[in-house]
Coordinates of N, CA and C and ligand atoms in Angstrom, one line a residue:
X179 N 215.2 78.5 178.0 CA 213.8 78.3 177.7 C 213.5 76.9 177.5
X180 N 212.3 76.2 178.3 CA 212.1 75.1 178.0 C 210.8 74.4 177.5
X181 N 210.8 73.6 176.3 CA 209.3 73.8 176.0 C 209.1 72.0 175.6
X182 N 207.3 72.1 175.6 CA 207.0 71.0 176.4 C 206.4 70.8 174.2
X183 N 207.0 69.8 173.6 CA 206.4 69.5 172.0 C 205.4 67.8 172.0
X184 N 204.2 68.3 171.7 CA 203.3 67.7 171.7 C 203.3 67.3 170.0
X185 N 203.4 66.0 169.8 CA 202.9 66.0 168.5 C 203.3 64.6 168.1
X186 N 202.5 63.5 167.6 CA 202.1 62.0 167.2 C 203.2 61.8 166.1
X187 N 203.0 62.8 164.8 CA 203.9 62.3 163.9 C 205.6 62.4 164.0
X188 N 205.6 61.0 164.2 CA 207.4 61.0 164.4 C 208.5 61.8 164.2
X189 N 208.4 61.7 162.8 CA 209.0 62.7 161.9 C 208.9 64.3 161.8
X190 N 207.8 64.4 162.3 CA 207.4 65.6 162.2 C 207.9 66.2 163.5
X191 N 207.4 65.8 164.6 CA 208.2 65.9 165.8 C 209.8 65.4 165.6
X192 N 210.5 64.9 165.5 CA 211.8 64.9 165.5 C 212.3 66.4 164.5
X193 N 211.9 66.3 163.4 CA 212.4 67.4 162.9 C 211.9 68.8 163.7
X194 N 211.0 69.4 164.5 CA 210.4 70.2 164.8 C 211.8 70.6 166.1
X195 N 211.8 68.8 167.2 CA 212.4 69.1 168.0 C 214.1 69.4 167.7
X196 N 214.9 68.8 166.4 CA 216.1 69.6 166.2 C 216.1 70.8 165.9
X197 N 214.6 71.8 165.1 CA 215.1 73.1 164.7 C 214.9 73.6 166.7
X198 N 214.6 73.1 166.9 CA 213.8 74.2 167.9 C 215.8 73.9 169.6
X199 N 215.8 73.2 169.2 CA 217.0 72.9 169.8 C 218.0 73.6 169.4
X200 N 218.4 73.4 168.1 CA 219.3 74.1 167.1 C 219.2 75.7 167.7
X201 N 218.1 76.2 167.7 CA 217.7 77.2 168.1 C 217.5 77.6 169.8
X202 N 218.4 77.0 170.4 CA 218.5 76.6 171.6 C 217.2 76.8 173.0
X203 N 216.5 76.1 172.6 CA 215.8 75.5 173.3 C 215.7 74.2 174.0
X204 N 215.3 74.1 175.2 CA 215.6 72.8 175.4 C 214.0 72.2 175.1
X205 N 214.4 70.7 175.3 CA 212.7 70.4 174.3 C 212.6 69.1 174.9
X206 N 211.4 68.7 175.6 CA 210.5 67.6 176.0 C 209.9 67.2 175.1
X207 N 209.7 66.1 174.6 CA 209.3 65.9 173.4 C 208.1 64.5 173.8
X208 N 206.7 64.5 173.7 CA 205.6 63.4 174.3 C 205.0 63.6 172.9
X209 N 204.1 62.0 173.0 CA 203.6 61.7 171.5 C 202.2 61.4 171.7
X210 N 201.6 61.5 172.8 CA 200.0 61.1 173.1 C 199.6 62.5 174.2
X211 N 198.2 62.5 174.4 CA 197.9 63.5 175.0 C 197.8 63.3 176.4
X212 N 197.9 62.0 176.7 CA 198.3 61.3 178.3 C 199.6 61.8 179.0
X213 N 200.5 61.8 177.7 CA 202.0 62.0 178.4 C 202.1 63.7 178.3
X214 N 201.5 64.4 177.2 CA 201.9 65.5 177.6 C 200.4 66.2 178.9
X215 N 200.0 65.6 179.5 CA 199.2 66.2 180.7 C 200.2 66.1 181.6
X216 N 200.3 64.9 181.4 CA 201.6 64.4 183.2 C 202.4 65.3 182.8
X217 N 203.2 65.4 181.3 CA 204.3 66.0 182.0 C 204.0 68.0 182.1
X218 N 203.1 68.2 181.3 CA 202.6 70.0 181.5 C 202.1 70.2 183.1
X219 N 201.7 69.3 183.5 CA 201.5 69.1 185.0 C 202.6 68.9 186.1
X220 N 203.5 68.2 185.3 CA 204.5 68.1 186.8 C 206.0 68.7 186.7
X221 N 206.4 69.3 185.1 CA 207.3 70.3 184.6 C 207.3 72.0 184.8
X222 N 207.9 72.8 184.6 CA 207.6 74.3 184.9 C 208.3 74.3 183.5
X223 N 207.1 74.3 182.4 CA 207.8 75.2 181.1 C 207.7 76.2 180.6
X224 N 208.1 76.9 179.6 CA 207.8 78.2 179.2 C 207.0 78.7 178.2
X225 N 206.9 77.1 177.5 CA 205.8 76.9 176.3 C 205.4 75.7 176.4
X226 N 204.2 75.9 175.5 CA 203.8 74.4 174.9 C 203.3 74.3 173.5
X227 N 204.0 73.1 172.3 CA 203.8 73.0 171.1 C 202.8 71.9 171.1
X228 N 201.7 71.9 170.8 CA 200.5 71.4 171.2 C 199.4 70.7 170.1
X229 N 199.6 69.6 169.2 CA 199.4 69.2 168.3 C 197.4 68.9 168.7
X230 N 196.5 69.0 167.7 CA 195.2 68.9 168.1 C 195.0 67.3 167.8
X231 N 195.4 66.8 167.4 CA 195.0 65.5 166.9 C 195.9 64.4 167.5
X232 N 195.4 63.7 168.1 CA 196.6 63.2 169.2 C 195.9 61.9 169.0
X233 N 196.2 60.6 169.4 CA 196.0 59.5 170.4 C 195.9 59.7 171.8
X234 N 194.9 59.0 172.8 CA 194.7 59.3 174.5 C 193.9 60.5 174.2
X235 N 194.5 61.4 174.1 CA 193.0 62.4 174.9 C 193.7 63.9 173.5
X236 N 192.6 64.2 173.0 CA 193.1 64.8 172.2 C 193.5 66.7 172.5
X237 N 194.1 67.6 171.7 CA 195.2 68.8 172.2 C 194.0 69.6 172.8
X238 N 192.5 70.0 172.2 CA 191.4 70.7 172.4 C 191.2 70.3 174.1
X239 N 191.1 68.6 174.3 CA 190.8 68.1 175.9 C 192.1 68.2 177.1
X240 N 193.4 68.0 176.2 CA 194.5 69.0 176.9 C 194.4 70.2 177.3
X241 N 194.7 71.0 176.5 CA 194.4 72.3 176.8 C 193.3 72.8 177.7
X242 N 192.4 72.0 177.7 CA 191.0 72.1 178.7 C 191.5 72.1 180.1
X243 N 192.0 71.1 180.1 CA 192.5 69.9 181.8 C 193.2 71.1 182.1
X244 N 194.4 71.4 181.5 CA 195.0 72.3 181.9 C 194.8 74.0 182.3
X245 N 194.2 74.4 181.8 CA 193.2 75.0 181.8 C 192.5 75.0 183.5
X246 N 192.1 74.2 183.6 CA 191.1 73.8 184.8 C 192.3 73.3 186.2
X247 N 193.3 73.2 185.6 CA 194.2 73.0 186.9 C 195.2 74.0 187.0
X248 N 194.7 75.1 186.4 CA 195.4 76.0 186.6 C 196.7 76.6 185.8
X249 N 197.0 75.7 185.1 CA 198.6 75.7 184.1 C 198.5 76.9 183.5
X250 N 199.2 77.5 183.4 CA 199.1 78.9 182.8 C 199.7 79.2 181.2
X251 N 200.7 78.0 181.5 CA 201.9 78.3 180.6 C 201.1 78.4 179.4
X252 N 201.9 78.8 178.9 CA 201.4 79.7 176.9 C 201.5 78.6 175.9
X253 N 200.3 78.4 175.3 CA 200.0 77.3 174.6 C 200.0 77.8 173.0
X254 N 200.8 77.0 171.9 CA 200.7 77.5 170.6 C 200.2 76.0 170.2
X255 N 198.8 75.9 169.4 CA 198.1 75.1 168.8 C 199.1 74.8 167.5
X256 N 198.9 73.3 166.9 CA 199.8 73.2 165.7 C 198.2 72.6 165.2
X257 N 197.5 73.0 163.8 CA 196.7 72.2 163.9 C 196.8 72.3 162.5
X258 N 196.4 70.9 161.8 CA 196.3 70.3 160.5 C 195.1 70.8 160.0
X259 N 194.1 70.8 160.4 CA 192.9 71.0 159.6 C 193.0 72.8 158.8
X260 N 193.6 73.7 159.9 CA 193.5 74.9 159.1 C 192.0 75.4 159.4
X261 N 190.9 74.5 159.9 CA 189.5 75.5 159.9 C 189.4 76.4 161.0
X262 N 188.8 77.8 160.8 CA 188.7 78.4 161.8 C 187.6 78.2 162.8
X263 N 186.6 77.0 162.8 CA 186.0 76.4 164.1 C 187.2 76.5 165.0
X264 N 188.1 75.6 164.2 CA 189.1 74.6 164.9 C 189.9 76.4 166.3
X265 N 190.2 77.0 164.9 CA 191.2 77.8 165.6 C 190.1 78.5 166.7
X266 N 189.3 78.7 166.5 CA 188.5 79.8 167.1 C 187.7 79.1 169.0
X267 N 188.0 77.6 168.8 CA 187.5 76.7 169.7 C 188.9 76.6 170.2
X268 N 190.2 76.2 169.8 CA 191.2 76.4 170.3 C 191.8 77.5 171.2
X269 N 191.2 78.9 170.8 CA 191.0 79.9 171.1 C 190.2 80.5 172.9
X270 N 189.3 79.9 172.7 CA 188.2 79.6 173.4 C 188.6 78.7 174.4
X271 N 189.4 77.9 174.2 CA 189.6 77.2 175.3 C 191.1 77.7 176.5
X272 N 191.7 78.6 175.4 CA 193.0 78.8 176.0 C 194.4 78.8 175.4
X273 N 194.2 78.4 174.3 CA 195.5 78.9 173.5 C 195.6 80.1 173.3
X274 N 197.3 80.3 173.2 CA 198.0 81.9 173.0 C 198.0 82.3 171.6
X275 N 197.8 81.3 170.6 CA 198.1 81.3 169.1 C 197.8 80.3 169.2
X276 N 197.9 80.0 167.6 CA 198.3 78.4 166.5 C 199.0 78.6 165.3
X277 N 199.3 77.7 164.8 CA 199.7 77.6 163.7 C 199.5 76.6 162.5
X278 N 199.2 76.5 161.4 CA 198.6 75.9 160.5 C 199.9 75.0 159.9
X279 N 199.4 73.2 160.3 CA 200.4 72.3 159.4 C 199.9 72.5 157.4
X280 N 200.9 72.5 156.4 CA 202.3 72.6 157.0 C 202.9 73.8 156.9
X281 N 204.5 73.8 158.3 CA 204.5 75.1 158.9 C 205.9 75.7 158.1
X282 N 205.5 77.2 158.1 CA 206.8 77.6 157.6 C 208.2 78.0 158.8
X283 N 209.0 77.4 158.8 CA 209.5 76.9 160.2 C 210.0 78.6 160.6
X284 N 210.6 80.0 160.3 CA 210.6 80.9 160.2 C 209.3 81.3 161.2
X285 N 207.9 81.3 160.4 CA 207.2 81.3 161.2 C 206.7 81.1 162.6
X286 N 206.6 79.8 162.5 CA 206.9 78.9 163.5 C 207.9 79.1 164.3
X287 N 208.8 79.6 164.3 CA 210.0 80.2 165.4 C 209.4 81.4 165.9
X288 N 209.3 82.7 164.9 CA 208.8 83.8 165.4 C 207.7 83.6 166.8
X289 N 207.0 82.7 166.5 CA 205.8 82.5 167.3 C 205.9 82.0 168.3
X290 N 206.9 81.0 168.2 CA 207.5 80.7 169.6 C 207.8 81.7 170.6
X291 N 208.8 82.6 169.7 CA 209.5 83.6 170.3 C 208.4 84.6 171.1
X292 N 207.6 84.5 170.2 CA 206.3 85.6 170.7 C 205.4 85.0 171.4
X293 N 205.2 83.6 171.4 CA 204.7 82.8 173.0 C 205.3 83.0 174.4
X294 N 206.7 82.4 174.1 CA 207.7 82.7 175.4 C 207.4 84.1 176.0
X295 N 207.4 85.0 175.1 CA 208.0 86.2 176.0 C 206.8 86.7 176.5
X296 N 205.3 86.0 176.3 CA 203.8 86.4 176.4 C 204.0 86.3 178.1
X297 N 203.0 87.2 178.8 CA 202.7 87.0 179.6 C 204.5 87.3 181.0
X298 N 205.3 87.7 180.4 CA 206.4 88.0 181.3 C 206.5 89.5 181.0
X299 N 207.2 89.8 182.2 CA 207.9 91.0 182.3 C 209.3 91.3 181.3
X300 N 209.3 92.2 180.4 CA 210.4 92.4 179.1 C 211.9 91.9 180.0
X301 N 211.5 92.5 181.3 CA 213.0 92.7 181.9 C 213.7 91.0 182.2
X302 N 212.6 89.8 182.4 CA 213.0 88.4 182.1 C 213.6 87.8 180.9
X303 N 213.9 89.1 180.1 CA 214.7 88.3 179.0 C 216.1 88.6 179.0
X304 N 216.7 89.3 180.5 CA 217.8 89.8 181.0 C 218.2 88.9 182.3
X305 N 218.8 88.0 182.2 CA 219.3 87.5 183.7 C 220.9 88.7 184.0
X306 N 220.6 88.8 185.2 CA 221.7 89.5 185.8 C 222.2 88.9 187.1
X307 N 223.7 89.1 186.9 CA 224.4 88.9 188.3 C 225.5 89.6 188.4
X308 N 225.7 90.0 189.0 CA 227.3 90.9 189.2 C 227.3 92.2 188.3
X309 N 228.2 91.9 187.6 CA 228.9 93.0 186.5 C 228.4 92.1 185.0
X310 N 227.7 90.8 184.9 CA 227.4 90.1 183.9 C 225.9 90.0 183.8
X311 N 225.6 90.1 182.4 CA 224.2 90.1 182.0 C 224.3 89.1 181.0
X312 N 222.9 88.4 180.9 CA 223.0 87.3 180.0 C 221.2 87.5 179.2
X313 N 221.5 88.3 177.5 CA 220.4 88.2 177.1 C 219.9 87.0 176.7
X314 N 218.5 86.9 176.9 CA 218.0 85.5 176.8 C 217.5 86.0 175.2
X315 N 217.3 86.5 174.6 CA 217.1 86.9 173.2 C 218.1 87.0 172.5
X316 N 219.2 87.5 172.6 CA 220.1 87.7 171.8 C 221.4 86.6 171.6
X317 N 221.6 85.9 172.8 CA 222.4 85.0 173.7 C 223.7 85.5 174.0
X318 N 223.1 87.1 174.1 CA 224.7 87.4 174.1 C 225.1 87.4 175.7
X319 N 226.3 87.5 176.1 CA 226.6 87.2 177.3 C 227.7 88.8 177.4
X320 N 227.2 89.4 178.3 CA 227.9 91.1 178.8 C 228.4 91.3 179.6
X321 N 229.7 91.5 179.7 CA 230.6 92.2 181.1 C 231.3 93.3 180.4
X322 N 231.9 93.6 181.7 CA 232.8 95.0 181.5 C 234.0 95.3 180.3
X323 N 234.0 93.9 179.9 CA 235.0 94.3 178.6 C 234.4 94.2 177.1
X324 N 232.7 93.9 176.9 CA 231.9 93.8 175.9 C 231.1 92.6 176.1
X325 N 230.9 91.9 174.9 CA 230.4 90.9 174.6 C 230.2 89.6 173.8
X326 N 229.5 88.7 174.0 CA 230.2 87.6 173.3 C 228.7 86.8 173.4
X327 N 228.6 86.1 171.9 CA 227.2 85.6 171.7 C 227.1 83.9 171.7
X328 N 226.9 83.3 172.9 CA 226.8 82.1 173.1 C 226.4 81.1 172.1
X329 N 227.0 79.8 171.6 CA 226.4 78.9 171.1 C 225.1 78.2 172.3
X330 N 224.8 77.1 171.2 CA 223.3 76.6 172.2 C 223.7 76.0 173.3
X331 N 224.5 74.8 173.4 CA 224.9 74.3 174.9 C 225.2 75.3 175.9
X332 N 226.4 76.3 175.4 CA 226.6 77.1 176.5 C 225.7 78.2 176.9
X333 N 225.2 78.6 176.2 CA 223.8 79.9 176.1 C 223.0 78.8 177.1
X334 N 222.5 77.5 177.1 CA 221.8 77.1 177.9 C 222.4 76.5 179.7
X335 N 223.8 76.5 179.3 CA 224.3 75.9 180.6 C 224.4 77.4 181.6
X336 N 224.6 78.3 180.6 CA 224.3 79.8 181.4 C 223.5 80.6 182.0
X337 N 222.2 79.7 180.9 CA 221.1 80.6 181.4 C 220.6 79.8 182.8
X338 N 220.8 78.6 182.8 CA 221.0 77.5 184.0 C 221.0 78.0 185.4
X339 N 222.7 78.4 184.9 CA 223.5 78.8 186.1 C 222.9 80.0 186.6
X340 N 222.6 80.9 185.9 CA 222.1 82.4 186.4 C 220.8 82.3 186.6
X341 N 220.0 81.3 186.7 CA 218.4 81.3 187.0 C 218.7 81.2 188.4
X342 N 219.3 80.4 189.0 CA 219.6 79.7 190.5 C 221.0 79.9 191.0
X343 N 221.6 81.5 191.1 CA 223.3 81.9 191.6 C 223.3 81.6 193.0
X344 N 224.5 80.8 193.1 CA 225.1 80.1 194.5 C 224.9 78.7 194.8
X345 N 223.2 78.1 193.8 CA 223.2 77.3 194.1 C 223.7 75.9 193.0
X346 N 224.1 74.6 193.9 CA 225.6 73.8 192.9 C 224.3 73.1 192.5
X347 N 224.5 73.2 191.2 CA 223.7 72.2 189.8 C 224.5 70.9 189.6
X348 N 223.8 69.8 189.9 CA 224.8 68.8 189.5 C 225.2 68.5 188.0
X349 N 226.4 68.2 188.3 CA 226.3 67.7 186.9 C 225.6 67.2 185.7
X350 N 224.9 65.8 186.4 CA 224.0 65.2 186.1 C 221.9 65.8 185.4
X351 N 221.9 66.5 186.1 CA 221.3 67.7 185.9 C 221.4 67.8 184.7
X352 N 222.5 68.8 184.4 CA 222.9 69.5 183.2 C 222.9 68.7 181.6
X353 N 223.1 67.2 182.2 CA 222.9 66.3 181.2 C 221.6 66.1 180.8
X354 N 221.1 65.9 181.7 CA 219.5 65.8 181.8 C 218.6 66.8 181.0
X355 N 218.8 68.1 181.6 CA 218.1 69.1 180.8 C 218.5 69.7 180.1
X356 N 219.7 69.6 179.7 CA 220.2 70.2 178.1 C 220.8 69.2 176.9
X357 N 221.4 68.1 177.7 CA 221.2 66.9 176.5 C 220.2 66.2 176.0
X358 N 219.6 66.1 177.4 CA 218.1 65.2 176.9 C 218.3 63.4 176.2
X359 N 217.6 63.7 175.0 CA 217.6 62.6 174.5 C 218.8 62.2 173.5
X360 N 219.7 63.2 173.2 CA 221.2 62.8 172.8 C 221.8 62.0 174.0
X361 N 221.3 61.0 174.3 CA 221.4 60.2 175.4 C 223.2 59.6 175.0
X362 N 223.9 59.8 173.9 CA 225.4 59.0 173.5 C 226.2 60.0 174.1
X363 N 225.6 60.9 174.6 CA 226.9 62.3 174.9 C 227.1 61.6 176.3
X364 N 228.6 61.9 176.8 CA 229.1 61.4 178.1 C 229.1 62.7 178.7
X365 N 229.5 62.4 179.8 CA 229.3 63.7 180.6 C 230.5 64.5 180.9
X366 N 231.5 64.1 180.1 CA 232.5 65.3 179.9 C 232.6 66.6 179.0
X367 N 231.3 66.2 178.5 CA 230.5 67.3 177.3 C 230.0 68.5 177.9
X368 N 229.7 68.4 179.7 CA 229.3 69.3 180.5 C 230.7 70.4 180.9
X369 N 231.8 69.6 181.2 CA 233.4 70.0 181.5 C 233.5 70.7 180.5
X370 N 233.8 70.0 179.1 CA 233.8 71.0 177.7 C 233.9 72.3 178.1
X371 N 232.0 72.6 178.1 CA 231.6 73.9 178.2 C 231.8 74.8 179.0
X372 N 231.7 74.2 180.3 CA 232.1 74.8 181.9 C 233.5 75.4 181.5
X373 N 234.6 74.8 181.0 CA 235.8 75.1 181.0 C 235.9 76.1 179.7
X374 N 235.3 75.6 178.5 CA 235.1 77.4 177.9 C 234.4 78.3 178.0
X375 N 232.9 78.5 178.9 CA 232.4 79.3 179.4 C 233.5 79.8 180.6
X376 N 234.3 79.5 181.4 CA 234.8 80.3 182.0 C 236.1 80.7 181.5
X377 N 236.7 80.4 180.6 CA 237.4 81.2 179.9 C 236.7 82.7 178.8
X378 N 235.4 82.6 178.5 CA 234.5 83.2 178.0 C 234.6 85.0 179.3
X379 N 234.5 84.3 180.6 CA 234.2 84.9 181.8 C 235.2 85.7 181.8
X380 N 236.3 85.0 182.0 CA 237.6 85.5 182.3 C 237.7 86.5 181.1
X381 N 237.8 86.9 179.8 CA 238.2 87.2 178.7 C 236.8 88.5 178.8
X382 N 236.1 88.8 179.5 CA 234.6 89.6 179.3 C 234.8 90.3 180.7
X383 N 235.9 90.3 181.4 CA 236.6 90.8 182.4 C 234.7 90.8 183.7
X384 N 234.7 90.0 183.9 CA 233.6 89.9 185.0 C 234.3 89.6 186.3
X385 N 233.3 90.3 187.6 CA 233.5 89.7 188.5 C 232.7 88.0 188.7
X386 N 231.6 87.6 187.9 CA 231.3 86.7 188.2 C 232.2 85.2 188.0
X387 N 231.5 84.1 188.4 CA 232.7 82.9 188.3 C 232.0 81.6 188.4
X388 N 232.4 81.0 187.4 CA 231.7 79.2 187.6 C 232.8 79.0 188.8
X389 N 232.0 78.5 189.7 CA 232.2 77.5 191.0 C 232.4 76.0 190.7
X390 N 233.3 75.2 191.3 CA 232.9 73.7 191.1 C 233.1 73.0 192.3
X391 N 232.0 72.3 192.6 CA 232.0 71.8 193.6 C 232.6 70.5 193.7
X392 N 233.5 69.7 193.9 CA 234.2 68.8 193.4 C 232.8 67.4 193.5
X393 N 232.7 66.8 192.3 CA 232.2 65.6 193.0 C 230.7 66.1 192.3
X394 N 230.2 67.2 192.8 CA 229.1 67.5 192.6 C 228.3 68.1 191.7
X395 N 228.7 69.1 191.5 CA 228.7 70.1 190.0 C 229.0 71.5 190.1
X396 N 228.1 72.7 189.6 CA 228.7 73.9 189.9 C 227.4 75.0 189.9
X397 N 228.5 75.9 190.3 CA 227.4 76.6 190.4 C 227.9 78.3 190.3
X398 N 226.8 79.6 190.0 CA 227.7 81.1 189.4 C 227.5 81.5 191.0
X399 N 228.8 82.4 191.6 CA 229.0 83.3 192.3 C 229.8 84.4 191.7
X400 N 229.5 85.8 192.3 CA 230.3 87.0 192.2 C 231.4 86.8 193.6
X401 N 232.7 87.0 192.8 CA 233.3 87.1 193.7 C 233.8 88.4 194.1
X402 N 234.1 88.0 195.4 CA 234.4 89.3 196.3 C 235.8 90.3 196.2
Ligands
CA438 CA1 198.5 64.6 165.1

């Protein structure tokens, strides 16, 4: 799941963006209402944390733009003031929810959880391939000999792989949208996982299989 966090205060945003990571999400993180237009415009996310009080263009005139160009994706307002103008114009414009600073982060998760899953079919919280199922709610990962409940890197290098089966993800990629801004991690940190997710594979008796394309990166097939 990947979500697009709108919000000025530093602090506030950094800590929002580790729980929400911790909690394995991957997380775009923009601090003006300029940068989160470009990027809710030229990303495919699954949410948006969407602060009302911004610098550049404020979350009420986001939400609008967007709105008007079509973006669909599910908008959870974060808004400070608490008034129900606020919420009720927020509302009005296109938000899925809000939530009132300051947040109780429990809360604030739930609601995530209940933005994401807005607007999809139940059955998209199941990727399937082969003889392996991979709940996106639970992180558990299912084959023929049971199951096994992913940490965050691997839960996301999986859900990766099973979004797009056969086709090779580069490495670099994987760095990109699951490290992000832990910009110190090298890219043997992708190997790590690759090489215990497919011992993960092997041990859950699946026909499916990380592929590696030498050079390039990898990618899930069922093998024959
Ligand atoms: Ca603000």
């Amino acid at each position: 799941m990947k979500l697009l966090l709108v919000e000025d205060e530093r602090d506030l945003s950094r800590a929002l963006w580790a729980i929400l990571r911790h909690n394995n999400y991957t997380v775009d993180a923009v601090y003006d209402g300029r940068d989160a237009l470009d990027y809710a415009l030229a990303e495919s996310y699954d949410g948006i944390l969407l602060d009302v009080m911004l610098p550049t263009i404020d979350g009420f005139e986001v939400l609008r733009r967007l709105r008007a160009e079509g973006v669909k994706t599910p908008v959870l307002l974060l808004t400070a003031k608490g008034e129900r103008e606020d919420k009720i114009h927020g509302l009005d414009l296109g938000a899925d929810d809000y939530v009132t600073k300051p947040f109780d982060m429990p809360e604030l998760l739930a609601r995530v959880r209940a933005l994401t899953r807005r607007g999809k079919d139940y059955s998209h919280s199941l990727l399937k391939l082969g003889d392996l199922e991979l709940n996106k709610s639970t992180f558990e990962l299912c084959g023929p000999n049971g199951s096994i409940r992913l940490a965050g890197k691997e839960f996301q290098i999986m859900e990766y792989l099973l979004a797009v089966p056969g086709r090779v993800i580069p490495t670099e990629r994987f760095m990109e949208r699951i490290w992000g801004y832990d910009c110190n991690s090298e890219i043997n940190v992708v190997w790590v996982c690759i090489s215990s997710l497919r011992k993960k594979l092997v041990s859950l008796g699946t026909n499916v299989k990380i592929r590696a394309s030498r050079g390039v990166g990898y990618s899930v097939e069922v093998e024959q």
